[in-house]
Coordinates of C-alpha atoms in Angstrom, one line a residue:
M1 CA -80.0 200.2 -81.0
I2 CA -79.7 203.6 -81.6
S3 CA -80.0 204.5 -85.1
E4 CA -77.8 207.3 -86.9
Q5 CA -80.8 209.3 -87.3
Q6 CA -81.5 209.2 -83.6
F7 CA -78.0 210.1 -82.9
A8 CA -78.0 212.9 -85.6
D9 CA -81.6 214.3 -84.0
S10 CA -79.8 214.1 -80.6
A11 CA -76.7 216.0 -81.7
S12 CA -78.7 218.5 -83.3
S13 CA -81.1 219.1 -79.9
L14 CA -77.9 219.4 -78.1
R15 CA -75.8 221.3 -80.7
V16 CA -73.0 218.9 -80.5
E17 CA -71.3 216.5 -82.8
G18 CA -72.9 213.0 -83.1
A19 CA -69.3 211.7 -82.7
A20 CA -69.2 213.1 -79.2
I21 CA -72.5 211.3 -78.1
K22 CA -71.1 208.3 -79.5
A23 CA -67.7 208.7 -77.8
V24 CA -69.4 208.8 -74.4
A25 CA -71.6 205.6 -75.0
E26 CA -68.3 204.1 -76.1
V27 CA -66.3 204.9 -73.1
E28 CA -69.4 204.5 -70.4
S29 CA -70.5 201.0 -71.7
S30 CA -68.5 199.9 -74.5
G31 CA -71.3 201.1 -76.7
D32 CA -73.7 198.4 -75.3
G33 CA -76.6 199.3 -73.3
F34 CA -78.1 195.8 -72.7
L35 CA -76.4 192.5 -71.5
A36 CA -76.8 189.5 -73.5
D37 CA -79.7 188.5 -71.2
G38 CA -81.6 191.7 -72.2
K39 CA -81.0 193.5 -68.9
P40 CA -79.5 196.9 -68.9
K41 CA -75.9 197.0 -68.6
I42 CA -75.3 198.2 -64.9
L43 CA -72.4 199.0 -62.5
F44 CA -73.5 198.8 -58.8
E45 CA -71.4 201.4 -56.5
P46 CA -70.9 200.2 -53.2
H47 CA -69.6 203.6 -52.0
I48 CA -72.5 205.2 -53.3
F49 CA -75.1 202.5 -51.7
W50 CA -73.2 203.3 -48.4
K51 CA -74.0 207.1 -48.8
Q52 CA -77.7 206.3 -50.1
L53 CA -78.3 204.6 -46.9
R54 CA -77.0 207.2 -44.7
A55 CA -79.4 209.7 -46.5
K56 CA -82.3 207.7 -45.5
G57 CA -81.0 207.6 -41.9
I58 CA -80.0 203.9 -42.2
D59 CA -76.8 203.0 -40.6
P60 CA -74.7 201.1 -43.3
N61 CA -72.5 199.7 -40.4
L62 CA -75.6 197.3 -39.4
F63 CA -75.2 195.3 -42.7
M64 CA -71.3 195.3 -43.2
E65 CA -70.6 191.9 -42.0
E66 CA -72.3 190.0 -44.6
N67 CA -72.3 192.5 -47.3
A68 CA -68.6 193.8 -47.4
D69 CA -68.5 193.3 -51.1
I70 CA -71.5 195.5 -51.9
L71 CA -71.2 197.8 -49.1
Y72 CA -68.2 200.1 -48.0
P73 CA -67.6 204.0 -47.2
T74 CA -65.3 204.9 -50.0
W75 CA -64.2 204.1 -53.5
K76 CA -62.2 201.1 -54.2
A77 CA -60.1 200.6 -57.4
G78 CA -61.1 197.1 -59.2
A79 CA -63.6 196.2 -56.5
Y80 CA -66.5 196.1 -58.8
G81 CA -66.3 192.5 -60.1
P82 CA -67.5 191.3 -63.6
V83 CA -70.3 193.2 -65.6
S84 CA -72.1 189.8 -65.2
K85 CA -72.4 190.0 -61.7
Q86 CA -73.8 193.4 -61.2
H87 CA -77.5 192.5 -61.3
S88 CA -77.1 190.0 -58.5
R89 CA -75.1 192.6 -56.6
L90 CA -78.1 195.0 -57.3
E91 CA -80.6 192.5 -55.9
R92 CA -78.5 191.5 -52.9
A93 CA -78.4 195.4 -52.1
S94 CA -82.3 196.0 -52.7
K95 CA -82.9 193.4 -49.9
I96 CA -81.5 196.0 -47.5
N97 CA -83.4 198.9 -49.1
R98 CA -84.6 198.9 -52.8
E99 CA -84.5 202.6 -53.5
A100 CA -81.3 203.2 -52.2
A101 CA -79.9 200.2 -54.4
L102 CA -81.5 201.7 -57.3
M103 CA -80.0 204.9 -56.9
S104 CA -76.6 203.6 -56.5
A105 CA -76.0 201.8 -59.8
S106 CA -75.2 203.4 -63.2
W107 CA -77.5 202.6 -66.0
G108 CA -77.5 201.7 -69.7
K109 CA -75.8 202.8 -72.5
F110 CA -74.5 206.1 -71.1
Q111 CA -74.2 204.9 -67.4
I112 CA -76.5 207.4 -65.7
M113 CA -76.3 207.2 -61.8
G114 CA -79.7 206.3 -60.5
F115 CA -79.4 209.2 -58.2
N116 CA -79.5 211.6 -61.1
W117 CA -83.1 210.2 -62.1
K118 CA -84.7 213.7 -61.4
L119 CA -82.3 215.4 -63.9
C120 CA -83.7 213.1 -66.7
G121 CA -86.7 214.4 -66.8
V122 CA -88.6 211.5 -65.5
A123 CA -91.3 211.7 -62.7
S124 CA -90.1 209.1 -60.5
L125 CA -87.2 206.6 -59.9
Q126 CA -89.1 203.6 -61.1
E127 CA -89.9 205.9 -64.4
F128 CA -86.1 206.1 -64.9
I129 CA -85.6 202.3 -64.2
N130 CA -88.5 201.3 -66.7
E131 CA -86.8 203.5 -69.3
M132 CA -83.9 201.8 -68.6
Y133 CA -85.5 198.5 -69.2
K134 CA -87.1 199.2 -72.6
S135 CA -84.7 200.5 -75.2
E136 CA -81.3 202.3 -76.2
D137 CA -83.6 204.8 -77.5
G138 CA -84.8 205.5 -73.9
H139 CA -81.3 205.5 -72.8
L140 CA -80.2 208.3 -75.4
R141 CA -83.5 210.6 -74.3
L142 CA -82.5 210.5 -70.8
F143 CA -79.0 211.3 -71.6
C144 CA -79.9 214.3 -73.6
T145 CA -82.2 215.6 -70.7
Y146 CA -79.5 214.8 -68.3
I147 CA -76.8 216.6 -70.3
K148 CA -79.2 219.7 -70.8
N149 CA -80.2 219.8 -67.0
T150 CA -76.3 219.6 -66.1
F151 CA -75.2 222.0 -68.7
L152 CA -72.7 219.5 -70.0
D153 CA -73.6 220.1 -73.5
D154 CA -71.3 223.0 -73.3
E155 CA -68.2 220.7 -72.7
L156 CA -69.1 218.5 -75.3
R157 CA -69.8 221.1 -77.7
A158 CA -66.4 222.7 -76.8
H159 CA -64.7 219.0 -76.9
D160 CA -63.5 220.1 -73.1
W161 CA -63.0 216.4 -72.5
A162 CA -61.7 217.2 -69.0
G163 CA -64.7 219.3 -68.3
F164 CA -67.1 216.9 -69.3
A165 CA -65.2 214.1 -67.4
R166 CA -65.3 216.0 -64.2
G167 CA -68.8 216.9 -64.4
Y168 CA -70.1 213.3 -65.4
N169 CA -67.9 211.1 -63.4
G170 CA -66.6 213.4 -60.6
P171 CA -63.1 214.5 -59.5
L172 CA -61.6 210.9 -59.6
Y173 CA -61.9 210.7 -63.7
L174 CA -58.3 211.3 -63.8
K175 CA -57.6 208.0 -62.4
N176 CA -59.0 206.0 -65.2
R177 CA -58.0 208.6 -67.7
Y178 CA -61.7 209.3 -68.8
D179 CA -60.9 212.6 -70.5
T180 CA -58.2 210.7 -72.8
K181 CA -60.7 207.8 -73.7
L182 CA -63.4 210.3 -74.4
R183 CA -61.0 212.2 -76.7
T184 CA -59.7 208.8 -78.5
A185 CA -63.3 207.6 -78.8
Y186 CA -64.7 210.9 -80.4
L187 CA -61.5 211.1 -83.1
K188 CA -62.2 207.4 -83.9
H189 CA -66.1 208.2 -84.3
K190 CA -65.4 211.4 -86.1
G191 CA -63.1 209.3 -88.6
Q192 CA -59.9 211.1 -87.7
L193 CA -57.9 208.3 -85.6
V194 CA -55.4 206.7 -87.5
A195 CA -54.5 203.4 -86.5

């Protein structure tokens, strides 16, 4: 669990409000970085797995027949399944290619994509994964480094929720109203949301 002091210190280092960081955590993971069994919360992205395999020179079509639920070329709304099944999906994908699979999931309290590990200031994908298994403090450190390296701290500072959403989640953010959810969560954590 991340303490109020850790949120405050991280907010100070990014020159943003703690409420903005808390809003991202709430929207990305409902505020929880870990599942009840102690594993980090993840979301496995089958369309990203497709791209990661292709980038490694592996033809995803060769694996489609038995893996249609974890491997497809384009994003599909509502096709992820429950949070409780994400690690088993990742394990199946890892049997095809471990590195591509790990890079195809979003991880932890801030749901940072595995393929962004270099932007998180770690030396390897495995170090990124290890940090995700350790603690929410680690999730926060990786998030802050990622935000600095992608220059999204400016959007958080300015409360440019659409700009942040576009940079953090890509152009499809509008489909799930990510920017609106961020604004609402920010106001809640700021104590300005009237029920």
